Amino acid sequence: MADRLRQIVAFGGGGFSMEPGNPLLDDYVVGLTGRERPRVCFVPTASGDADHYVVRFYRAFGAGRCEPSHVSLFRRDRGAGAVEGDLAAHLLGQDVIYVGGGSVISMLGAWRAHGLPEVLAEAWGGGTVLCGLSAGSLCWFTEAVTAFHGSPQRVEGLGLLPWSNCVHYDGEPSRRREYLRFVGDGMGPGYAADDGAALRFVGTELAEVVCSRPGKGAHRVEVRDGEVVEERIEGRYLGAAPAVLAAA
Amino acid sequence: MMVPTILALGGGGFTMETDTTALDDFVLTLAGRREPRILFLPTASGDPREQIGRFHATFGDRACEPSVLSLFRLAYVTRSLRDIVLSQDIVYVGGGSMRNLLAIWRVHRLDAILREAWERGIVLAGLSAGAMCWFQGGVTTSSGCPEPTPGLGLLPGSLSVHADSEPARRPVLHRAIRDGVLPPGYVADDGAGLLFRGTGLERAVSSRPAARAYRVEAIGDAIVETPILPTYLGCAARPERPVPFDVREFRQIRYGGAHRG
């Protein structure tokens, strides 16, 4: 395991829960493990472990494609199909840990109460690919913009990635406006991703931007010479090129 | 101004009992208003829609103004959490994971808001995790096996719940008290509720004739339990939906006095 890369794939939005019928981002993450049948564990804490979300995960990550499991921090006494007993050992044995969307603030509170931040950092160091959308993206960064309660606000993440992060960048204009303002007010430099785009980090550096829909991408946001600057990074489309489709 | 009031249920109420609404009806009487505003906090279970549905099914038909605060679905909530909580007469906390409940409340600063609500006389009620959270500590199964865990400490002492249906909790409470990990306190069966005015126990109530609560103390090396006999609230069976006035009038005309509506 020692030679495996530390990787995080942070979706601006997308994957099975936001793009039904478009598995490109999920397939991309699974592909990064280099395993035929990777162990993929879903962590739906940010939704309050919503049953319907867990069901959709198992539909998307069927047993034919991977070894799926999920962790419920709300029902550790009742099993309900989730992992019981030694959570840490289970998480450390995964190829992918997939964090769902919802309330990043509630999620981080519950994670801390169960000692998950340390476990996730260790899993990352051991080569488990960490990924997620929305709250499941914001959580990996030092700071992020959440708009889960009223107007967008700053939130502190786990800090595995020493950047700031903003999601749904093209879908919710108020987030973009506030993110630019926060960076101007001293939030560290970082990356914003559109719905349908994902940021792949190797170590703590951005390796590439991929997308599940043509034309989606990301922005690097930072202060240069006292000005907040947004620099567009086009995403590499993961699907078949449109021209090829037309020819077929 | 109302005296700070907490009703701590060992279990029971609308999320656990389908054959009686005695405890839920009792909760509504505590506010001293004809139609109290009652807020449900299902945080400890992750705000599941099923619990929220049952809350509306139970309180939607009663003389009260029911609402729900979901900390996992704040996107469309524009008022501050403090405003929402402090405008209630009753806050009813559901069961689930006590550890998650307190951790999530803290990140939203709801622990301080609920203390303020209690001090103002807003009735705090809850079952299981939603009952133990008000004490200095309780016995939780948040990580699987029962273990002692701290609460908010509005009420002195400890509480262990589901004494009759989950017997593994009680010895853990006894050991924790003996070892000084938790202060002496109470255990309560499903269907038993402890009513506190200020920080003192006023009385116990129950929705089941056999439900009991116990005071738990350490005397020397021994743990001594003293039963507390609850007032049985009677088996108020879930009433049928009240028949609307116009329907009753119609039946009266159609069937005369023969039909009971």
Short mmCIF file of C-alpha atoms in Angstrom, two decimals:
data_model
loop_
_atom_site.label_atom_id
_atom_site.label_comp_id
_atom_site.label_asym_id
_atom_site.label_seq_id
_atom_site.Cartn_x
_atom_site.Cartn_y
_atom_site.Cartn_z
CA MET A 1 0.00 0.00 0.00
CA ALA A 2 2.95 2.30 0.69
CA ASP A 3 3.42 3.21 -2.96
CA ARG A 4 -0.21 4.05 -3.57
CA LEU A 5 -1.02 7.66 -4.29
CA ARG A 6 -2.91 9.88 -1.94
CA GLN A 7 -5.91 10.89 -4.03
CA ILE A 8 -9.01 12.98 -3.51
CA VAL A 9 -11.69 13.56 -6.14
CA ALA A 10 -13.93 16.49 -5.21
CA PHE A 11 -17.11 16.81 -7.29
CA GLY A 12 -18.70 20.23 -7.74
CA GLY A 13 -21.90 18.22 -8.06
CA GLY A 14 -22.73 15.01 -9.88
CA GLY A 15 -22.33 11.28 -9.55
CA PHE A 16 -25.16 8.82 -8.91
CA SER A 17 -27.14 11.09 -6.63
CA MET A 18 -27.22 14.15 -8.89
CA GLU A 19 -26.80 12.72 -12.37
CA PRO A 20 -29.00 9.64 -12.65
CA GLY A 21 -28.06 7.69 -15.76
CA ASN A 22 -24.68 9.39 -16.08
CA PRO A 23 -22.08 7.25 -14.31
CA LEU A 24 -19.03 9.05 -15.78
CA LEU A 25 -17.72 10.66 -12.58
CA ASP A 26 -18.40 7.55 -10.49
CA ASP A 27 -16.73 5.33 -13.11
CA TYR A 28 -13.74 7.66 -13.16
CA VAL A 29 -13.26 7.33 -9.39
CA VAL A 30 -13.63 3.57 -9.52
CA GLY A 31 -11.07 3.50 -12.36
CA LEU A 32 -8.50 5.35 -10.24
CA THR A 33 -8.24 2.42 -7.85
CA GLY A 34 -6.77 0.19 -10.58
CA ARG A 35 -8.71 -2.71 -9.14
CA GLU A 36 -11.10 -4.98 -10.93
CA ARG A 37 -13.62 -5.06 -8.10
CA PRO A 38 -12.72 -2.27 -5.67
CA ARG A 39 -14.16 -1.95 -2.19
CA VAL A 40 -16.32 1.16 -2.18
CA CYS A 41 -17.76 2.46 1.08
CA PHE A 42 -20.48 5.09 1.11
CA VAL A 43 -20.64 7.60 3.98
CA PRO A 44 -24.06 9.32 3.90
CA THR A 45 -23.68 11.25 7.19
CA ALA A 46 -24.42 14.64 5.61
CA SER A 47 -27.92 13.46 4.70
CA GLY A 48 -28.55 12.07 8.20
CA ASP A 49 -27.97 8.59 6.73
CA ALA A 50 -31.13 8.91 4.65
CA ASP A 51 -32.40 5.47 3.64
CA HIS A 52 -33.28 6.48 0.08
CA TYR A 53 -29.76 7.79 -0.45
CA VAL A 54 -28.20 4.54 0.76
CA VAL A 55 -30.49 2.57 -1.55
CA ARG A 56 -29.47 4.67 -4.55
CA PHE A 57 -25.82 4.10 -3.71
CA TYR A 58 -26.28 0.32 -3.78
CA ARG A 59 -28.19 0.62 -7.06
CA ALA A 60 -25.34 2.58 -8.63
CA PHE A 61 -22.51 0.57 -7.09
CA GLY A 62 -23.87 -2.93 -7.55
CA ALA A 63 -22.01 -6.00 -6.40
CA GLY A 64 -21.11 -6.82 -10.02
CA ARG A 65 -18.93 -3.77 -10.28
CA CYS A 66 -17.44 -3.44 -6.79
CA GLU A 67 -17.73 -4.53 -3.19
CA PRO A 68 -20.12 -1.93 -1.83
CA SER A 69 -20.75 -1.13 1.82
CA HIS A 70 -21.90 1.84 3.83
CA VAL A 71 -21.28 3.34 7.23
CA SER A 72 -24.15 4.73 9.31
CA LEU A 73 -23.21 6.88 12.28
CA PHE A 74 -26.85 7.14 13.33
CA ARG A 75 -27.65 3.45 13.55
CA ARG A 76 -24.51 1.88 14.91
CA ASP A 77 -26.58 -0.04 17.44
CA ARG A 78 -29.00 -1.50 14.93
CA GLY A 79 -26.90 -2.57 12.00
CA ALA A 80 -29.52 -2.03 9.31
CA GLY A 81 -27.08 -3.40 6.77
CA ALA A 82 -24.38 -0.92 7.67
CA VAL A 83 -20.96 -1.78 8.93
CA GLU A 84 -20.97 -2.63 12.62
CA GLY A 85 -18.19 -2.86 15.14
CA ASP A 86 -14.79 -1.59 14.14
CA LEU A 87 -15.51 1.37 11.88
CA ALA A 88 -11.88 2.40 11.61
CA ALA A 89 -10.68 -1.00 10.45
CA HIS A 90 -13.45 -1.15 7.86
CA LEU A 91 -12.71 2.30 6.46
CA LEU A 92 -8.97 1.68 6.34
CA GLY A 93 -9.58 -1.41 4.20
CA GLN A 94 -11.43 0.46 1.43
CA ASP A 95 -10.30 1.38 -2.07
CA VAL A 96 -12.80 4.23 -2.28
CA ILE A 97 -14.59 6.20 0.44
CA TYR A 98 -17.50 8.03 -1.17
CA VAL A 99 -19.01 10.87 0.87
CA GLY A 100 -22.55 11.97 0.04
CA GLY A 101 -24.05 15.45 -0.01
CA GLY A 102 -26.14 17.31 2.54
CA SER A 103 -25.21 19.44 5.52
CA VAL A 104 -21.43 19.75 5.81
CA ILE A 105 -21.68 21.35 9.27
CA SER A 106 -23.84 18.57 10.73
CA MET A 107 -21.66 15.98 9.04
CA LEU A 108 -18.39 17.30 10.45
CA GLY A 109 -19.94 17.52 13.92
CA ALA A 110 -21.01 13.88 13.81
CA TRP A 111 -17.68 12.78 12.29
CA ARG A 112 -15.72 14.41 15.08
CA ALA A 113 -17.89 12.73 17.71
CA HIS A 114 -16.97 9.35 16.21
CA GLY A 115 -13.28 10.03 15.57
CA LEU A 116 -13.68 9.89 11.79
CA PRO A 117 -11.37 12.78 10.80
CA GLU A 118 -8.28 10.86 11.98
CA VAL A 119 -9.44 7.65 10.32
CA LEU A 120 -10.13 9.36 7.00
CA ALA A 121 -6.73 11.08 7.05
CA GLU A 122 -5.10 7.72 7.66
CA ALA A 123 -7.10 6.05 4.88
CA TRP A 124 -6.03 8.80 2.50
CA GLY A 125 -2.39 8.30 3.46
CA GLY A 126 -2.80 4.58 2.85
CA GLY A 127 -4.01 5.05 -0.72
CA THR A 128 -7.78 4.94 -0.31
CA VAL A 129 -9.32 7.28 -2.89
CA LEU A 130 -11.50 9.81 -1.06
CA CYS A 131 -14.29 11.35 -3.07
CA GLY A 132 -17.66 12.98 -2.78
CA LEU A 133 -19.95 15.69 -3.97
CA SER A 134 -21.09 18.92 -2.43
CA ALA A 135 -20.65 18.44 1.36
CA GLY A 136 -18.56 15.40 0.36
CA SER A 137 -16.23 17.74 -1.54
CA LEU A 138 -16.09 20.70 0.85
CA CYS A 139 -15.07 18.53 3.79
CA TRP A 140 -11.58 17.68 2.47
CA PHE A 141 -10.41 21.28 2.26
CA THR A 142 -9.07 23.73 4.85
CA GLU A 143 -11.98 26.08 4.27
CA ALA A 144 -15.09 26.05 2.19
CA VAL A 145 -18.28 27.84 1.30
CA THR A 146 -21.51 26.24 2.45
CA ALA A 147 -24.96 27.53 1.57
CA PHE A 148 -26.85 24.97 3.54
CA HIS A 149 -28.54 27.40 5.89
CA GLY A 150 -29.60 30.68 4.36
CA SER A 151 -26.89 32.76 2.73
CA PRO A 152 -23.47 31.25 1.94
CA GLN A 153 -21.06 31.10 4.87
CA ARG A 154 -17.50 30.00 5.58
CA VAL A 155 -16.91 26.62 7.11
CA GLU A 156 -13.73 24.88 8.25
CA GLY A 157 -13.13 21.45 6.75
CA LEU A 158 -10.79 18.61 7.65
CA GLY A 159 -7.86 20.36 5.98
CA LEU A 160 -6.38 17.42 4.07
CA LEU A 161 -6.17 19.76 1.09
CA PRO A 162 -4.61 23.15 1.95
CA TRP A 163 -7.03 25.07 -0.28
CA SER A 164 -10.46 26.57 -0.16
CA ASN A 165 -13.37 25.04 -2.07
CA CYS A 166 -16.68 26.02 -3.56
CA VAL A 167 -19.17 23.65 -5.22
CA HIS A 168 -22.17 24.03 -7.59
CA TYR A 169 -20.23 26.97 -9.04
CA ASP A 170 -22.26 27.37 -12.20
CA GLY A 171 -25.54 26.20 -10.67
CA GLU A 172 -25.92 28.67 -7.80
CA PRO A 173 -24.73 32.20 -8.63
CA SER A 174 -24.84 33.40 -5.01
CA ARG A 175 -22.16 30.87 -4.09
CA ARG A 176 -19.80 32.23 -6.71
CA ARG A 177 -20.38 35.81 -5.58
CA GLU A 178 -19.78 34.95 -1.92
CA TYR A 179 -16.76 32.76 -2.64
CA LEU A 180 -15.07 35.58 -4.53
CA ARG A 181 -15.89 37.92 -1.66
CA PHE A 182 -14.57 35.49 0.98
CA VAL A 183 -11.29 35.03 -0.91
CA GLY A 184 -11.03 38.81 -1.12
CA ASP A 185 -11.60 38.94 2.65
CA GLY A 186 -8.78 36.57 3.47
CA MET A 187 -10.01 33.06 2.74
CA GLY A 188 -7.10 31.11 1.25
CA PRO A 189 -6.76 30.46 -2.48
CA GLY A 190 -8.62 27.48 -3.84
CA TYR A 191 -10.75 25.79 -6.41
CA ALA A 192 -14.38 26.04 -7.41
CA ALA A 193 -16.06 23.30 -9.42
CA ASP A 194 -19.17 23.32 -11.60
CA ASP A 195 -21.94 20.77 -11.34
CA GLY A 196 -20.77 17.85 -13.46
CA ALA A 197 -17.07 18.65 -12.91
CA ALA A 198 -14.60 17.06 -10.50
CA LEU A 199 -11.21 18.12 -9.16
CA ARG A 200 -8.69 15.33 -8.83
CA PHE A 201 -5.91 15.95 -6.36
CA VAL A 202 -2.79 13.83 -6.10
CA GLY A 203 -1.16 14.57 -2.80
CA THR A 204 -2.27 18.13 -2.15
CA GLU A 205 -1.88 19.36 -5.74
CA LEU A 206 -4.56 19.55 -8.41
CA ALA A 207 -3.74 16.91 -11.03
CA GLU A 208 -6.66 17.39 -13.41
CA VAL A 209 -10.23 18.50 -13.85
CA VAL A 210 -12.66 16.04 -15.42
CA CYS A 211 -16.32 16.39 -16.33
CA SER A 212 -19.37 14.26 -16.96
CA ARG A 213 -20.95 16.82 -19.29
CA PRO A 214 -19.11 18.66 -22.08
CA GLY A 215 -18.16 22.22 -21.24
CA LYS A 216 -18.09 21.83 -17.47
CA GLY A 217 -15.00 22.82 -15.57
CA ALA A 218 -13.44 24.53 -12.60
CA HIS A 219 -11.88 27.80 -11.53
CA ARG A 220 -8.76 28.54 -9.61
CA VAL A 221 -9.55 31.50 -7.36
CA GLU A 222 -6.86 33.55 -5.66
CA VAL A 223 -5.74 37.06 -4.86
CA ARG A 224 -3.12 38.50 -7.22
CA ASP A 225 -1.84 42.03 -6.71
CA GLY A 226 -4.73 42.79 -4.38
CA GLU A 227 -7.36 41.58 -6.87
CA VAL A 228 -9.44 38.43 -6.67
CA VAL A 229 -8.71 36.52 -9.86
CA GLU A 230 -10.70 33.64 -11.32
CA GLU A 231 -8.86 31.44 -13.73
CA ARG A 232 -10.90 28.96 -15.76
CA ILE A 233 -9.70 25.36 -16.01
CA GLU A 234 -11.55 23.39 -18.68
CA GLY A 235 -12.60 19.90 -17.69
CA ARG A 236 -11.58 16.84 -19.67
CA TYR A 237 -14.84 15.28 -20.81
CA LEU A 238 -15.00 11.67 -19.72
CA GLY A 239 -17.63 10.55 -22.24
CA ALA A 240 -17.37 9.71 -25.91
CA ALA A 241 -16.60 12.73 -28.07
CA PRO A 242 -19.80 14.17 -29.60
CA ALA A 243 -18.38 13.87 -33.15
CA VAL A 244 -17.92 10.15 -32.71
CA LEU A 245 -21.48 9.85 -31.48
CA ALA A 246 -22.75 11.72 -34.52
CA ALA A 247 -20.81 9.45 -36.87
CA ALA A 248 -22.24 6.37 -35.17
CA MET B 1 -42.85 33.21 33.79
CA MET B 2 -42.97 29.41 33.69
CA VAL B 3 -40.75 27.25 35.83
CA PRO B 4 -38.10 25.39 33.81
CA THR B 5 -39.70 22.07 32.90
CA ILE B 6 -38.31 18.87 31.44
CA LEU B 7 -40.18 15.63 30.71
CA ALA B 8 -37.71 12.78 30.22
CA LEU B 9 -39.21 9.59 28.77
CA GLY B 10 -37.51 6.23 29.16
CA GLY B 11 -39.17 5.37 25.85
CA GLY B 12 -42.64 5.74 24.37
CA GLY B 13 -44.59 8.51 22.77
CA PHE B 14 -45.50 8.83 19.10
CA THR B 15 -42.22 7.47 17.72
CA MET B 16 -42.42 4.24 19.74
CA GLU B 17 -46.02 3.58 20.76
CA THR B 18 -48.83 2.92 18.33
CA ASP B 19 -51.48 1.87 20.85
CA THR B 20 -51.54 4.93 23.09
CA THR B 21 -51.02 8.67 22.86
CA ALA B 22 -51.09 9.21 26.61
CA LEU B 23 -47.57 10.61 26.86
CA ASP B 24 -47.92 12.87 23.81
CA ASP B 25 -51.19 14.23 25.18
CA PHE B 26 -49.51 14.77 28.54
CA VAL B 27 -46.64 16.71 26.90
CA LEU B 28 -49.15 19.14 25.45
CA THR B 29 -50.68 19.83 28.89
CA LEU B 30 -47.32 20.99 30.28
CA ALA B 31 -47.14 24.25 28.36
CA GLY B 32 -50.07 25.95 30.07
CA ARG B 33 -51.53 27.13 26.77
CA ARG B 34 -54.58 25.94 24.94
CA GLU B 35 -52.78 25.53 21.65
CA PRO B 36 -49.07 25.31 22.40
CA ARG B 37 -46.46 25.63 19.68
CA ILE B 38 -44.55 22.36 19.67
CA LEU B 39 -41.28 21.89 17.79
CA PHE B 40 -39.93 18.44 16.98
CA LEU B 41 -36.16 17.92 16.78
CA PRO B 42 -35.40 14.56 15.13
CA THR B 43 -31.63 15.23 15.07
CA ALA B 44 -30.62 12.07 16.94
CA SER B 45 -31.96 9.87 14.14
CA GLY B 46 -30.67 12.01 11.29
CA ASP B 47 -34.03 13.70 10.68
CA PRO B 48 -35.71 10.72 9.00
CA ARG B 49 -38.86 11.49 7.06
CA GLU B 50 -40.64 8.58 8.69
CA GLN B 51 -40.34 10.12 12.20
CA ILE B 52 -41.33 13.53 10.87
CA GLY B 53 -44.39 11.96 9.24
CA ARG B 54 -45.42 10.34 12.51
CA PHE B 55 -44.99 13.62 14.36
CA HIS B 56 -47.34 15.37 11.95
CA ALA B 57 -49.77 12.44 12.04
CA THR B 58 -49.90 12.64 15.83
CA PHE B 59 -49.83 16.36 16.51
CA GLY B 60 -51.47 17.55 13.30
CA ASP B 61 -54.84 16.48 14.68
CA ARG B 62 -54.36 17.91 18.16
CA ALA B 63 -54.82 21.31 19.71
CA CYS B 64 -51.33 22.65 19.03
CA GLU B 65 -49.14 24.27 16.36
CA PRO B 66 -46.67 21.58 15.34
CA SER B 67 -43.47 22.23 13.40
CA VAL B 68 -40.20 20.43 12.73
CA LEU B 69 -36.62 21.67 12.74
CA SER B 70 -34.32 19.51 10.64
CA LEU B 71 -30.64 20.39 11.00
CA PHE B 72 -29.94 18.36 7.88
CA ARG B 73 -32.35 20.38 5.78
CA LEU B 74 -31.72 24.01 6.60
CA ALA B 75 -31.41 25.16 3.01
CA TYR B 76 -34.79 26.85 2.96
CA VAL B 77 -34.81 27.99 6.57
CA THR B 78 -34.43 31.74 6.71
CA ARG B 79 -35.02 32.43 10.42
CA SER B 80 -32.19 31.94 12.88
CA LEU B 81 -32.25 28.75 14.90
CA ARG B 82 -32.49 30.80 18.09
CA ASP B 83 -35.61 32.58 16.84
CA ILE B 84 -37.21 29.32 15.85
CA VAL B 85 -36.56 27.61 19.18
CA LEU B 86 -37.36 30.54 21.43
CA SER B 87 -40.72 31.10 19.77
CA GLN B 88 -41.96 27.67 20.92
CA ASP B 89 -43.87 26.52 23.98
CA ILE B 90 -42.56 22.94 23.79
CA VAL B 91 -39.47 21.37 22.21
CA TYR B 92 -39.80 17.60 21.72
CA VAL B 93 -36.57 15.72 21.04
CA GLY B 94 -36.64 12.33 19.32
CA GLY B 95 -34.48 9.30 20.08
CA GLY B 96 -31.49 7.90 18.23
CA SER B 97 -27.77 8.44 18.66
CA MET B 98 -27.06 10.58 21.73
CA ARG B 99 -23.49 11.14 20.60
CA ASN B 100 -24.55 12.45 17.19
CA LEU B 101 -27.35 14.48 18.75
CA LEU B 102 -25.04 16.43 21.03
CA ALA B 103 -22.25 16.80 18.48
CA ILE B 104 -24.61 18.17 15.85
CA TRP B 105 -26.36 20.48 18.30
CA ARG B 106 -22.98 21.87 19.34
CA VAL B 107 -21.84 22.73 15.82
CA HIS B 108 -25.13 24.57 15.31
CA ARG B 109 -24.90 26.09 18.83
CA LEU B 110 -28.25 24.58 19.66
CA ASP B 111 -26.98 23.39 23.05
CA ALA B 112 -26.79 26.99 24.27
CA ILE B 113 -30.10 27.90 22.63
CA LEU B 114 -31.89 25.00 24.32
CA ARG B 115 -30.47 25.97 27.70
CA GLU B 116 -31.82 29.46 27.16
CA ALA B 117 -35.19 28.02 26.14
CA TRP B 118 -35.30 25.90 29.30
CA GLU B 119 -34.41 28.86 31.50
CA ARG B 120 -37.23 30.82 29.88
CA GLY B 121 -39.71 28.10 30.72
CA ILE B 122 -40.10 26.51 27.31
CA VAL B 123 -40.94 22.88 28.05
CA LEU B 124 -38.26 20.42 26.97
CA ALA B 125 -39.42 16.87 26.37
CA GLY B 126 -37.94 13.83 24.75
CA LEU B 127 -37.38 10.11 24.80
CA SER B 128 -34.30 7.96 24.91
CA ALA B 129 -31.35 10.05 23.63
CA GLY B 130 -33.79 12.97 23.72
CA ALA B 131 -34.32 12.35 27.45
CA MET B 132 -30.78 11.51 28.58
CA CYS B 133 -29.34 14.56 26.83
CA TRP B 134 -30.71 16.91 29.51
CA PHE B 135 -28.83 15.16 32.34
CA GLN B 136 -25.16 15.22 33.30
CA GLY B 137 -24.81 11.90 31.56
CA GLY B 138 -26.52 8.79 30.28
CA VAL B 139 -25.90 5.35 28.85
CA THR B 140 -25.79 5.37 25.07
CA THR B 141 -25.55 2.71 22.39
CA SER B 142 -24.31 5.30 19.86
CA SER B 143 -21.30 3.13 19.05
CA GLY B 144 -22.96 -0.25 19.44
CA CYS B 145 -22.39 -1.46 23.02
CA PRO B 146 -23.89 0.53 25.92
CA GLU B 147 -21.43 2.99 27.44
CA PRO B 148 -21.59 6.06 29.68
CA THR B 149 -21.56 9.41 27.93
CA PRO B 150 -21.94 13.03 29.08
CA GLY B 151 -25.06 15.10 28.46
CA LEU B 152 -25.84 18.80 28.57
CA GLY B 153 -26.16 18.86 32.34
CA LEU B 154 -29.30 21.01 32.66
CA LEU B 155 -30.49 18.42 35.20
CA PRO B 156 -28.18 17.05 37.88
CA GLY B 157 -27.61 13.31 37.89
CA SER B 158 -27.72 10.65 35.22
CA LEU B 159 -30.43 8.78 33.35
CA SER B 160 -30.52 5.41 31.66
CA VAL B 161 -33.50 4.59 29.41
CA HIS B 162 -35.34 1.55 28.00
CA ALA B 163 -34.70 -0.23 31.31
CA ASP B 164 -37.24 -2.98 30.54
CA SER B 165 -36.66 -3.45 26.79
CA GLU B 166 -32.85 -3.07 26.71
CA PRO B 167 -31.63 -4.58 29.98
CA ALA B 168 -27.95 -4.34 29.02
CA ARG B 169 -27.94 -0.61 29.74
CA ARG B 170 -28.72 -0.79 33.44
CA PRO B 171 -25.59 -2.61 34.69
CA VAL B 172 -23.50 -0.14 32.69
CA LEU B 173 -25.15 2.72 34.57
CA HIS B 174 -24.56 0.96 37.90
CA ARG B 175 -20.88 0.42 37.13
CA ALA B 176 -20.46 3.99 35.92
CA ILE B 177 -21.99 5.33 39.14
CA ARG B 178 -19.86 3.02 41.28
CA ASP B 179 -16.71 4.08 39.41
CA GLY B 180 -17.61 7.74 39.67
CA VAL B 181 -17.85 8.10 35.88
CA LEU B 182 -21.49 9.18 36.16
CA PRO B 183 -23.32 10.76 39.11
CA PRO B 184 -26.25 8.90 40.74
CA GLY B 185 -29.53 9.34 38.92
CA TYR B 186 -32.45 7.47 37.43
CA VAL B 187 -33.46 4.60 35.22
CA ALA B 188 -36.76 4.56 33.36
CA ASP B 189 -38.73 1.89 31.53
CA ASP B 190 -40.35 2.38 28.15
CA GLY B 191 -43.57 4.26 28.76
CA ALA B 192 -42.34 5.94 31.94
CA GLY B 193 -41.66 9.67 32.10
CA LEU B 194 -39.90 11.77 34.75
CA LEU B 195 -41.22 15.28 35.13
CA PHE B 196 -38.76 17.84 36.45
CA ARG B 197 -39.68 21.35 37.60
CA GLY B 198 -36.51 23.32 37.97
CA THR B 199 -33.92 20.65 38.75
CA GLY B 200 -36.15 18.67 41.10
CA LEU B 201 -38.22 15.61 40.23
CA GLU B 202 -41.87 16.54 40.64
CA ARG B 203 -43.43 13.22 39.70
CA ALA B 204 -43.40 10.30 37.30
CA VAL B 205 -46.08 9.45 34.75
CA SER B 206 -46.63 6.45 32.48
CA SER B 207 -48.52 5.27 29.45
CA ARG B 208 -48.34 1.62 30.53
CA PRO B 209 -49.59 0.30 33.88
CA ALA B 210 -46.45 -1.73 34.55
CA ALA B 211 -43.89 0.92 33.53
CA ARG B 212 -41.59 2.02 36.33
CA ALA B 213 -38.81 4.43 37.03
CA TYR B 214 -36.16 4.11 39.73
CA ARG B 215 -33.91 6.42 41.64
CA VAL B 216 -30.35 5.02 41.59
CA GLU B 217 -27.95 5.87 44.40
CA ALA B 218 -24.58 4.68 45.64
CA ILE B 219 -24.57 3.86 49.33
CA GLY B 220 -21.08 2.86 50.27
CA ASP B 221 -20.07 0.28 47.68
CA ALA B 222 -23.63 -0.75 47.00
CA ILE B 223 -25.91 0.57 44.27
CA VAL B 224 -29.41 0.98 45.60
CA GLU B 225 -32.49 1.42 43.42
CA THR B 226 -35.69 2.86 44.82
CA PRO B 227 -38.83 2.47 42.69
CA ILE B 228 -40.76 5.56 41.74
CA LEU B 229 -44.41 4.73 41.12
CA PRO B 230 -45.65 6.71 38.13
CA THR B 231 -49.14 8.08 37.74
CA TYR B 232 -50.73 5.93 35.04
CA LEU B 233 -52.14 8.30 32.45
CA GLY B 234 -54.64 5.82 31.10
CA CYS B 235 -54.75 4.18 27.77
CA ALA B 236 -56.02 6.98 25.60
CA ALA B 237 -56.38 4.89 22.49
CA ARG B 238 -55.47 6.70 19.31
CA PRO B 239 -58.76 8.39 18.54
CA GLU B 240 -60.27 8.21 15.13
CA ARG B 241 -59.91 11.43 13.24
CA PRO B 242 -62.46 13.89 14.60
CA VAL B 243 -65.46 14.00 12.30
CA PRO B 244 -65.76 17.45 10.77
CA PHE B 245 -68.79 19.47 11.76
CA ASP B 246 -70.38 19.52 8.30
CA VAL B 247 -70.05 15.77 7.92
CA ARG B 248 -71.62 15.27 11.32
CA GLU B 249 -74.48 17.53 10.35
CA PHE B 250 -74.94 15.65 7.09
CA ARG B 251 -75.08 12.33 8.93
CA GLN B 252 -77.53 13.74 11.41
CA ILE B 253 -79.84 14.70 8.58
CA ARG B 254 -79.28 11.55 6.55
CA TYR B 255 -79.46 8.96 9.32
CA GLY B 256 -81.15 10.83 12.12
CA GLY B 257 -79.98 9.99 15.63
CA ALA B 258 -79.21 6.37 14.71
CA HIS B 259 -75.68 7.02 13.50
CA ARG B 260 -72.96 7.98 15.88
CA GLY B 261 -70.35 10.21 14.39
#
